[in-house]
Coordinates of C-alpha atoms and ligand atoms in Angstrom, one line a residue:
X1011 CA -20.1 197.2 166.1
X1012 CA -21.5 193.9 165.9
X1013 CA -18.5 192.3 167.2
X1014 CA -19.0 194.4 170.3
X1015 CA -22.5 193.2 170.7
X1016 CA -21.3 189.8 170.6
X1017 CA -18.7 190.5 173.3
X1018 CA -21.5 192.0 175.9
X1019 CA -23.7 189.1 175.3
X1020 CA -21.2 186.5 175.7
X1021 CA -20.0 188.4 179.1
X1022 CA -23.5 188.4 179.9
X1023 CA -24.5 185.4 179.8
X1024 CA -21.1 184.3 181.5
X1025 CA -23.0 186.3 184.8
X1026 CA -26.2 184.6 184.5
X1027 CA -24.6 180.9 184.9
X1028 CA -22.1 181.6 187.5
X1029 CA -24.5 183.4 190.0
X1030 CA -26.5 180.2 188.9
X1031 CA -24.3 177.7 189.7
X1032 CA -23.1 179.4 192.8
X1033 CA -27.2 179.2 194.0
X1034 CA -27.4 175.4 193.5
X1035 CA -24.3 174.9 195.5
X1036 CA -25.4 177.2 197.8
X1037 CA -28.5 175.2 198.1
X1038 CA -27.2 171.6 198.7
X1039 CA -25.2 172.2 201.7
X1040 CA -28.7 171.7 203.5
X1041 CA -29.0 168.3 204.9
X1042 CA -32.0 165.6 203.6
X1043 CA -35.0 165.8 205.4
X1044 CA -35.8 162.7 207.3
X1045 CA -39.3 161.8 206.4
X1046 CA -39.3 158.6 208.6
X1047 CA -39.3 160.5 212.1
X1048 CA -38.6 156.8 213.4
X1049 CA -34.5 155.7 214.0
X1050 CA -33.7 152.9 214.5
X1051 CA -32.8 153.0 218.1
X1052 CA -29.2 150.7 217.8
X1053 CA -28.1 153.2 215.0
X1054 CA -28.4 156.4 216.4
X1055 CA -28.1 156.2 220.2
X1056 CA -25.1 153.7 220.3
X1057 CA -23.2 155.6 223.1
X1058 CA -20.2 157.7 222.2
X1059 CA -17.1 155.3 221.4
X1060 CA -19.2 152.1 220.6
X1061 CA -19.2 151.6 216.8
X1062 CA -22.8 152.4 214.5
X1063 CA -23.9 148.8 214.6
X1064 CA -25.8 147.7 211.5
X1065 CA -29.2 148.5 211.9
X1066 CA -31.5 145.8 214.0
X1067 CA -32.9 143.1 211.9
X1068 CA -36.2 143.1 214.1
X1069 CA -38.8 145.7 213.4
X1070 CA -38.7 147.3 216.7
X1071 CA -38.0 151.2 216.9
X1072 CA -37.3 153.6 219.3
X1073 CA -38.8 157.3 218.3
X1074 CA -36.2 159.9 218.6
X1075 CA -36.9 163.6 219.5
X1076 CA -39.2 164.9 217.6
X1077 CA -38.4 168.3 216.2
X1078 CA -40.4 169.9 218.4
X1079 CA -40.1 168.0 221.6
X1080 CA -42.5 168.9 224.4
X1081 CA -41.2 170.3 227.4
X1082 CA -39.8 167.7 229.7
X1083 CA -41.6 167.9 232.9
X1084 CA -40.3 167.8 236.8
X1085 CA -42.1 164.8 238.1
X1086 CA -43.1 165.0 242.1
X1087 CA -40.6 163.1 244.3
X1088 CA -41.9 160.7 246.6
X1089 CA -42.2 162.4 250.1
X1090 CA -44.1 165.1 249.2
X1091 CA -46.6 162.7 247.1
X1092 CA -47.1 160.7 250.5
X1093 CA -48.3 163.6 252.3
X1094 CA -50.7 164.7 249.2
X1095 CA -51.7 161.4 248.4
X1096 CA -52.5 160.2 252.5
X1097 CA -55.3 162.7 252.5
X1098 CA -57.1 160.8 250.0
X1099 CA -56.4 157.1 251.0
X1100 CA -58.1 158.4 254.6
X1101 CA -60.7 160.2 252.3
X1102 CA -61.4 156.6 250.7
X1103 CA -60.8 154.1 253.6
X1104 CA -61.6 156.4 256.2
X1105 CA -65.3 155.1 256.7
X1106 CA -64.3 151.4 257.5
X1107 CA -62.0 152.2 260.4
X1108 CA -64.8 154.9 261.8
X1109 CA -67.3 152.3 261.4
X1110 CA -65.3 149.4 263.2
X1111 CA -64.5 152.4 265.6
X1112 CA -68.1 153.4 266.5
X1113 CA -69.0 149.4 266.7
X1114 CA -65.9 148.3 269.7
X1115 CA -66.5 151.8 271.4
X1116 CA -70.4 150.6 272.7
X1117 CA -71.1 150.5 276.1
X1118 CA -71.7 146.7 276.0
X1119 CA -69.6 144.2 272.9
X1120 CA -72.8 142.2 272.6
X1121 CA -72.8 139.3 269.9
X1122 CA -74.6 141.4 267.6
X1123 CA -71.8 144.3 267.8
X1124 CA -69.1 141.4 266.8
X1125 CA -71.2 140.0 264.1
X1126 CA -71.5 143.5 262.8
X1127 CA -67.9 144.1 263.1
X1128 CA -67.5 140.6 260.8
X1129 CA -69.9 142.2 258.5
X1130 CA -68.0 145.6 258.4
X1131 CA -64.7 144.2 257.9
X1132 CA -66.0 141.4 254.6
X1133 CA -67.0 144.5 253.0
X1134 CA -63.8 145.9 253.0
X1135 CA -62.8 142.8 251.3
X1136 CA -60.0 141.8 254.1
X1137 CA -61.1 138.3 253.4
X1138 CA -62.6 135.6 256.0
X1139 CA -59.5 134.0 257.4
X1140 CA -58.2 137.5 258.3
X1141 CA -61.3 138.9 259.6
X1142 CA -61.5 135.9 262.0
X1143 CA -58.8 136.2 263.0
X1144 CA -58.7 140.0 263.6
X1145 CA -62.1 139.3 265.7
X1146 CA -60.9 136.8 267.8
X1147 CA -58.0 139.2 268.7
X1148 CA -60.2 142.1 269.5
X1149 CA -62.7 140.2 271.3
X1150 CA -59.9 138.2 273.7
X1151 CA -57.9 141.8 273.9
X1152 CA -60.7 143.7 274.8
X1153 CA -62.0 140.9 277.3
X1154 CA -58.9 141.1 279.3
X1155 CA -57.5 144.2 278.9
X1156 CA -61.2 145.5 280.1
X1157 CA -63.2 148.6 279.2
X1158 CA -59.9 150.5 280.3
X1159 CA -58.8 149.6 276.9
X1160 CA -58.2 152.4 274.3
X1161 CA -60.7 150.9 271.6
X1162 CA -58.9 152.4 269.1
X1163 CA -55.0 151.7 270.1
X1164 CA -55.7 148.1 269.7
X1165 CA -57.3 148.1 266.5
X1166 CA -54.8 150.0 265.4
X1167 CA -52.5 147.7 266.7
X1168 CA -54.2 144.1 265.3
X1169 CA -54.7 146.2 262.0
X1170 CA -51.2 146.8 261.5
X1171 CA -49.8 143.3 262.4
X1172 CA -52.3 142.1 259.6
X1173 CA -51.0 144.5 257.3
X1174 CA -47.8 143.6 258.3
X1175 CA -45.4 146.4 258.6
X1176 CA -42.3 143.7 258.4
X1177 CA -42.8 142.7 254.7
X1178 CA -39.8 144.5 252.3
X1179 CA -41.6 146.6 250.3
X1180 CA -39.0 148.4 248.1
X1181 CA -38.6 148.2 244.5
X1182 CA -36.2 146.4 242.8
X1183 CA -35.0 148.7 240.5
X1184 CA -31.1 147.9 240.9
X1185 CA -29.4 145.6 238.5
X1186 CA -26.1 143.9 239.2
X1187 CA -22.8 143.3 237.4
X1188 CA -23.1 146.9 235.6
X1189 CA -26.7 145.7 234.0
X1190 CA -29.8 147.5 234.5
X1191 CA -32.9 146.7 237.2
X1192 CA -35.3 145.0 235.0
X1193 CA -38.8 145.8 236.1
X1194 CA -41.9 143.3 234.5
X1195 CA -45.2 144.9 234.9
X1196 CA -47.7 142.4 234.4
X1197 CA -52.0 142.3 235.0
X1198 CA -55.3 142.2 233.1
X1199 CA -56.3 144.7 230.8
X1200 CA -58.0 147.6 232.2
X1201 CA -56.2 147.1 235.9
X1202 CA -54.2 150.2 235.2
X1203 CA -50.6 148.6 233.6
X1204 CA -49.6 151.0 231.5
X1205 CA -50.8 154.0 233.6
X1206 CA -48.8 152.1 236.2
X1207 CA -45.6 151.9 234.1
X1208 CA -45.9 155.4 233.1
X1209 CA -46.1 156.5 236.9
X1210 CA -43.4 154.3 237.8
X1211 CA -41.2 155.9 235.2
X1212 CA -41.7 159.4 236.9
X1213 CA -40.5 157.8 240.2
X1214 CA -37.8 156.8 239.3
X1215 CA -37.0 160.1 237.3
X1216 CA -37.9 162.2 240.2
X1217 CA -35.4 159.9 242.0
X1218 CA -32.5 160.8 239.7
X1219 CA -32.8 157.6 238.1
X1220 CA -32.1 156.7 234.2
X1221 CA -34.7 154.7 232.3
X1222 CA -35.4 152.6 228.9
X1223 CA -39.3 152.0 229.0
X1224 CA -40.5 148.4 226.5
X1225 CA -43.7 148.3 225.0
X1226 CA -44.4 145.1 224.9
X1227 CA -48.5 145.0 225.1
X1228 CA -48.3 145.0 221.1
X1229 CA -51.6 144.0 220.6
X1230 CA -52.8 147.3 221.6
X1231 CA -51.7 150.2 219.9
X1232 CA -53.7 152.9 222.0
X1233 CA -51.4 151.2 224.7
X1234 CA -47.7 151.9 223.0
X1235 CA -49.1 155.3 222.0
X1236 CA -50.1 155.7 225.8
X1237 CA -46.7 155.0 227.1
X1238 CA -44.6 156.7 224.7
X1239 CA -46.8 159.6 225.7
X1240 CA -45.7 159.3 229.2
X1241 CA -42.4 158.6 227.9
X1242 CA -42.0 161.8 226.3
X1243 CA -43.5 164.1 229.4
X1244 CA -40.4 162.9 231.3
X1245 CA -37.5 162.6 228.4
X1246 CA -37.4 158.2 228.9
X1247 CA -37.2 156.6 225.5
X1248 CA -39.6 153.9 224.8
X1249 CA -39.0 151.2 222.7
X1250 CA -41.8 149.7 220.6
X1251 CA -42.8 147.4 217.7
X1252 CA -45.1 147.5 214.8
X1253 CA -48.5 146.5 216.2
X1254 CA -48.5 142.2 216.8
X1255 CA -44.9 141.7 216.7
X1256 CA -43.7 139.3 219.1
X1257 CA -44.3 141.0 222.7
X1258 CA -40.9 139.0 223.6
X1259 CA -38.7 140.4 220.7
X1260 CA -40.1 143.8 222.0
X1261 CA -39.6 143.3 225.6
X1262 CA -35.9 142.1 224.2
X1263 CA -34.7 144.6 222.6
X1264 CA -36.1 147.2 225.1
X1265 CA -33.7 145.3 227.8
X1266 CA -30.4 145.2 225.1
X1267 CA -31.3 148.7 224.5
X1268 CA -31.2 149.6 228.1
X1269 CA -27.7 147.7 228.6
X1270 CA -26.4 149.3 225.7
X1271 CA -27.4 152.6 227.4
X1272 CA -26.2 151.8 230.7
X1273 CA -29.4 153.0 232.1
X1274 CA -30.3 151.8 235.8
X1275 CA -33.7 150.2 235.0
X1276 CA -35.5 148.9 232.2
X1277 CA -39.7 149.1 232.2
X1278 CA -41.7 146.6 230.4
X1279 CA -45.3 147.2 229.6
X1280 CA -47.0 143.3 228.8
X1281 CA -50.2 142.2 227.1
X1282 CA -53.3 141.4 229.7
X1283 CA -55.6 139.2 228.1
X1284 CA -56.6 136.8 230.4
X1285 CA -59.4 135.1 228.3
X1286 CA -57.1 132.6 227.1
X1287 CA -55.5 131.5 229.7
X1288 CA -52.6 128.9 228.7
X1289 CA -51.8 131.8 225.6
X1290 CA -51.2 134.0 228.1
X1291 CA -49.0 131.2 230.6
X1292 CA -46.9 131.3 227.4
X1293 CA -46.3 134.7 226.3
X1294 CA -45.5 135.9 229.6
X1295 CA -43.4 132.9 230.6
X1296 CA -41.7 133.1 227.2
X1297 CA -41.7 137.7 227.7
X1298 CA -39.6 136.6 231.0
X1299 CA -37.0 133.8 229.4
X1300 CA -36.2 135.8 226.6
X1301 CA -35.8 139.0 228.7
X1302 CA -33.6 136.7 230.8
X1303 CA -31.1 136.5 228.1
X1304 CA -29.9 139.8 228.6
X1305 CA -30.3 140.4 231.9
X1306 CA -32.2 138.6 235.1
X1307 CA -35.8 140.2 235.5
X1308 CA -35.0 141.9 239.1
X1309 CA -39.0 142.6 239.7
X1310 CA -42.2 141.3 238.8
X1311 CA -45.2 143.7 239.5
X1312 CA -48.6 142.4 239.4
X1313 CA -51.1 145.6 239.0
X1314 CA -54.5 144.7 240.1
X1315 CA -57.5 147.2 240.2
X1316 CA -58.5 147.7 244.0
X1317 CA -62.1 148.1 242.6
X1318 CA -63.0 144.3 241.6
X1319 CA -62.6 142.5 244.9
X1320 CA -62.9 138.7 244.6
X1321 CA -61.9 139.1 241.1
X1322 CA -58.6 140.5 241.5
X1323 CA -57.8 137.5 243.6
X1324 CA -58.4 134.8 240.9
X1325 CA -56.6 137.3 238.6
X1326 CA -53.8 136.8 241.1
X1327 CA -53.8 133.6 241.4
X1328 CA -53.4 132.9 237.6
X1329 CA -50.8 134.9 237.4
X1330 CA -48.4 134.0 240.4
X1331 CA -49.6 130.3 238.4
X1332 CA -47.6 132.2 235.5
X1333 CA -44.6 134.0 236.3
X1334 CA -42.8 134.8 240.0
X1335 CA -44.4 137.9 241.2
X1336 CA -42.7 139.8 243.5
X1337 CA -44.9 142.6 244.2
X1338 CA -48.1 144.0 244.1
X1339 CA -49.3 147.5 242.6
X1340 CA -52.9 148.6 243.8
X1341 CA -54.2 150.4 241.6
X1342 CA -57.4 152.9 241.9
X1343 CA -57.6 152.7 246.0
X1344 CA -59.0 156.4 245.9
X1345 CA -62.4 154.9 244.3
X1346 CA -63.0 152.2 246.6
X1347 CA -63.9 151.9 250.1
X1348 CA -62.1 148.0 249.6
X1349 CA -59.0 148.5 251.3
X1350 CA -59.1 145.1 253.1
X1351 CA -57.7 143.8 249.8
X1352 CA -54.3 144.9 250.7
X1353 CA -54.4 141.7 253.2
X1354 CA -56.2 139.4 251.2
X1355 CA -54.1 139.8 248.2
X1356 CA -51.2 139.6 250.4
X1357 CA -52.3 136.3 252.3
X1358 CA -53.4 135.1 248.6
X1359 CA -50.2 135.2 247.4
X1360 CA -47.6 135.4 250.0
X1361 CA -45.7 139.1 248.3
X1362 CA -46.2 142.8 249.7
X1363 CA -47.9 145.6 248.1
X1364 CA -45.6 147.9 247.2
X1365 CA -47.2 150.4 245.2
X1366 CA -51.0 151.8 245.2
X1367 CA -52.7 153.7 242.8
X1368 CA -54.3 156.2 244.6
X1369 CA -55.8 158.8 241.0
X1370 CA -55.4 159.0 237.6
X1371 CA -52.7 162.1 238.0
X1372 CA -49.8 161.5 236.7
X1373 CA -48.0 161.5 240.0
X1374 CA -50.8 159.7 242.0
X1375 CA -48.8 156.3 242.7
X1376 CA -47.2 156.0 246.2
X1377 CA -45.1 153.9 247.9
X1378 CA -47.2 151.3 249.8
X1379 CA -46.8 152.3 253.7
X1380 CA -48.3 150.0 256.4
X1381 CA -48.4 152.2 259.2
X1382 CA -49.8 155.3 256.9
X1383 CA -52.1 152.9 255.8
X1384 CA -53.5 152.0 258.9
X1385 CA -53.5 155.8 260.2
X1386 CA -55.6 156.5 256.9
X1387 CA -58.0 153.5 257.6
X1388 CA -58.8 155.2 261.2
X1389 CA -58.8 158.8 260.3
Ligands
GDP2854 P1 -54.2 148.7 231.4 O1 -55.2 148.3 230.3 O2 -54.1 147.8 232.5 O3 -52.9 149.1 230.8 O4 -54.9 150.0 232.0 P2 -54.6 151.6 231.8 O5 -53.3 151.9 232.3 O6 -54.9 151.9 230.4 O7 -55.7 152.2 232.9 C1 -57.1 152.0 232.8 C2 -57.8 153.2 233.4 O8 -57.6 153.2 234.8 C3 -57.3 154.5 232.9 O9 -58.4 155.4 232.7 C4 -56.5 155.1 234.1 O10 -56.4 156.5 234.2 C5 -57.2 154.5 235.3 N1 -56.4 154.3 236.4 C6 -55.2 153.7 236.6 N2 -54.7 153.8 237.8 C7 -55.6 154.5 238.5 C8 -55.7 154.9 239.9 O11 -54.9 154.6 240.8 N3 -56.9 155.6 240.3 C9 -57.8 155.9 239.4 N4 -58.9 156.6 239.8 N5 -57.8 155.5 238.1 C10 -56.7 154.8 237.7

C-alpha cells in the first residue's frame, strides 16, 4: 500500500514539472521589448543587401515607427493649393493694387496723385529705387499713351516687369550622379524655418518624391520635436541629435543617411540666432562644408517673415554675407498688406522668391508665381 502511494506521488509530481517547463518555454519565444523606442538609424534601415554597419559613433538618431504610428496623411499637391491659396494673397495684397488703381484712374494725374502713389507703393515696402522707378514709368506711359490708356493694363504691365516673371523660380530638389537634392533652409528664428521645412516636406511628398528630413537647429528642442512631428504626418524620417550636439554632425548624418537611402532630397532644418553674428557666419558656413562632404548642397533657401519689412532686408543681407542663397521663401504673406517686399528682397539680393508662406496650415506654402502675384495685387 505504501509503495503504491509512493508511485502516484512520484507520477505526480512528474506532471507538475513538465507542464511547467513546457510554460517557460512556451513563454520565451516572445521577443525583448525594446525600451529605447530610438534605433540607431544606420543599423536598422540599411537598405536590403547592404550589410548592418556597426552602429554610428555620433549620437545622432533617427526615431523609427512607433508602435502605434499615426495615420500617414495625403498632403495637397500643388495646383490645387494655387487656386486655394490665390484667394488669400488677393485677400491680403488686394488693397495696394486697388488703392494705386483708384489714384492713376483720376480725372487729372496732378503732382499730389503721384506723390500719393509714392506714398502708397513705400508702404507696401517695394523699396525706393523700385518705386521710382515704377513712377517714372507710369507717369511717361500714361503721358504718351494719353487718357486712352487702360490705367490698370499698364500697371499691371510695369508691376510684373518689376516682379520679373523671367527669374527661374523652381526648386532644386534634384541631386546628380545618383545622390540626393540637398535642400539648406536657413533664416532667423521666429521667420517660419521649421514650419517651412515641414511644408516643404509635404510638397515634395504630394509630388511623389522620397525624403530624409535633418534637424539640425539643435539648440532648440521644441524645434526637432516640431519637425519630427511634421515628419511623422507624412511617413519622412527625420534625423536628429541629442539637444546641442554639433548642428554640422547633425546636418551630416541626415545627408549620409539620405544617400544611403537613395532618397531624392535631403531637408535640413538650421539654427537662427542672429545675435551673434560671426557664431552664426561659422556654423552655417561650417553646416554647408561639412554637408558638402557627402553631397553638393543643390539649394539654399533663405525664409524671411513678410511681416518685418526693413528688417528682413538686413536679415538678408547677413545671410547672403554667410552662405550662397539661392532662393527666397516668404513666409506669412496672408498677415501683411507688405507685398512690395517680394521686389525689394529680390533687388537686395539678386535671387527669386520661390516659395511664400501664405497660413499656418499645413499645406499653406505655394509656389511663388509672378503673374498670379500681380493678378492678386489688383484684385
Ligand atoms: P522658426 O523659429 O523660424 O523655425 O519659426 P517656426 O517655423 O517655428 O514658425 C514661427 C511661427 O510662424 C509659427 O507659429 C508658424 O505657424 C508661423 N508661420 C510660419 N509660416 C507662416 C505663414 O506663412 N503664415 C502665417 N500666418 N504664419 C506662419
Amino acid at each position: 500500500m505504501g509503495e503504491w502511494l509512493y508511485l502516484i506521488i512520484g507520477i505526480a509530481v512528474l506532471v507538475v514539472a513538465t507542464t511547467a517547463g513546457l510554460l517557460a518555454s512556451g513563454r520565451r519565444k516572445t521577443p525583448p521589448r525594446d525600451t529605447t523606442g530610438v534605433i540607431s538609424s544606420t543599423t536598422t534601415q540599411a537598405p536590403p543587401g547592404t550589410s548592418a554597419e556597426a552602429p554610428v559613433e555620433t549620437p545622432v538618431e533617427t526615431p523609427l515607427e512607433a508602435p502605434a504610428a499615426p495615420l500617414v496623411e495625403r498632403p495637397e499637391g500643388t495646383a490645387s493649393r494655387l487656386v486655394r491659396l490665390r484667394q488669400r494673397l488677393a485677400g491680403s495684397q488686394g488693397a495696394l493694387g486697388r488703392g494705386l488703381l483708384a489714384l492713376l484712374s483720376r480725372d487729372r494725374l496732378d503732382e499730389d496723385t503721384w506723390e500719393s502713389i509714392e506714398d502708397t507703393l513705400l508702404t507696401a515696402d517695394i523699396g525706393v529705387a523700385p518705386t521710382q522707378e515704377l513712377v517714372d514709368r507710369l507717369r511717361s506711359r500714361l503721358r504718351t499713351e494719353g487718357s486712352q490708356a487702360d490705367a490698370r493694363a499698364v500697371l499691371r504691365e510695369e508691376l510684373l516687369t518689376l516682379v520679373d516673371p523671367s527669374m527661374d523660380r523652381r526648386l532644386q530638389v534634384s541631386g546628380a550622379d545618383g545622390q540626393p537634392g540637398v535642400v539648406l533652409v536657413v533664416g532667423v528664428n521666429g521667420a517660419g524655418k521649421t514650419t517651412t521645412v515641414g511644408k516643404i516636406g509635404r510638397i515634395l511628398v504630394a509630388e511623389g518624391r522620397t525624403v530624409v528630413m535633418g534637424a539640425a537647429d539643435t539648440f532648440r528642442a521644441a524645434a526637432v520635436e516640431q519637425l519630427v512631428t511634421w515628419g511623422e504626418r507624412v511617413g519622412v524620417d527625420v534625423v536628429r541629435g541629442p539637444e546641442g550636439t554639433d548642428p554640422a554632425s547633425v546636418a551630416f548624418e541626415a545627408v549620409k543617411e539620405g544617400s544611403a537611402r537613395g532618397v531624392d532630397t535631403v531637408l535640413v532644418d538650421t539654427a537662427g540666432r542672429l545675435q551673434n553674428k560671426a557664431g552664426l557666419m561659422d556654423e552655417l558656413g561650417k553646416v554647408k562644408r561639412v554637408i558638402e562632404k557627402q553631397a553638393p548642397v543643390t539649394e539654399v533657401l533663405l525664409v524671411l517673415d513678410a511681416t518685418t519689412g526693413q528688417n528682413g532686408l538686413i536679415q538678408a543681407r547677413v545671410f547672403s554675407e554667410v552662405v550662397d542663397v539661392t532662393g527666397i521663401v516668404l513666409t506669412k504673406l496672408d498677415g501683411s498688406a507688405k507685398g512690395g517686399i517680394v521686389v525689394a528682397v529680390q533687388r537686395e539680393l539678386g535671387v527669386p522668391v520661390k516659395l511664400v508662406g501664405l497660413g499656418e496650415g499645413a499645406d499653406d506654402l505655394a509656389p511663388f508665381d509672378a503673374e498670379a502675384f500681380v493678378d492678386a495685387l489688383l484684385g
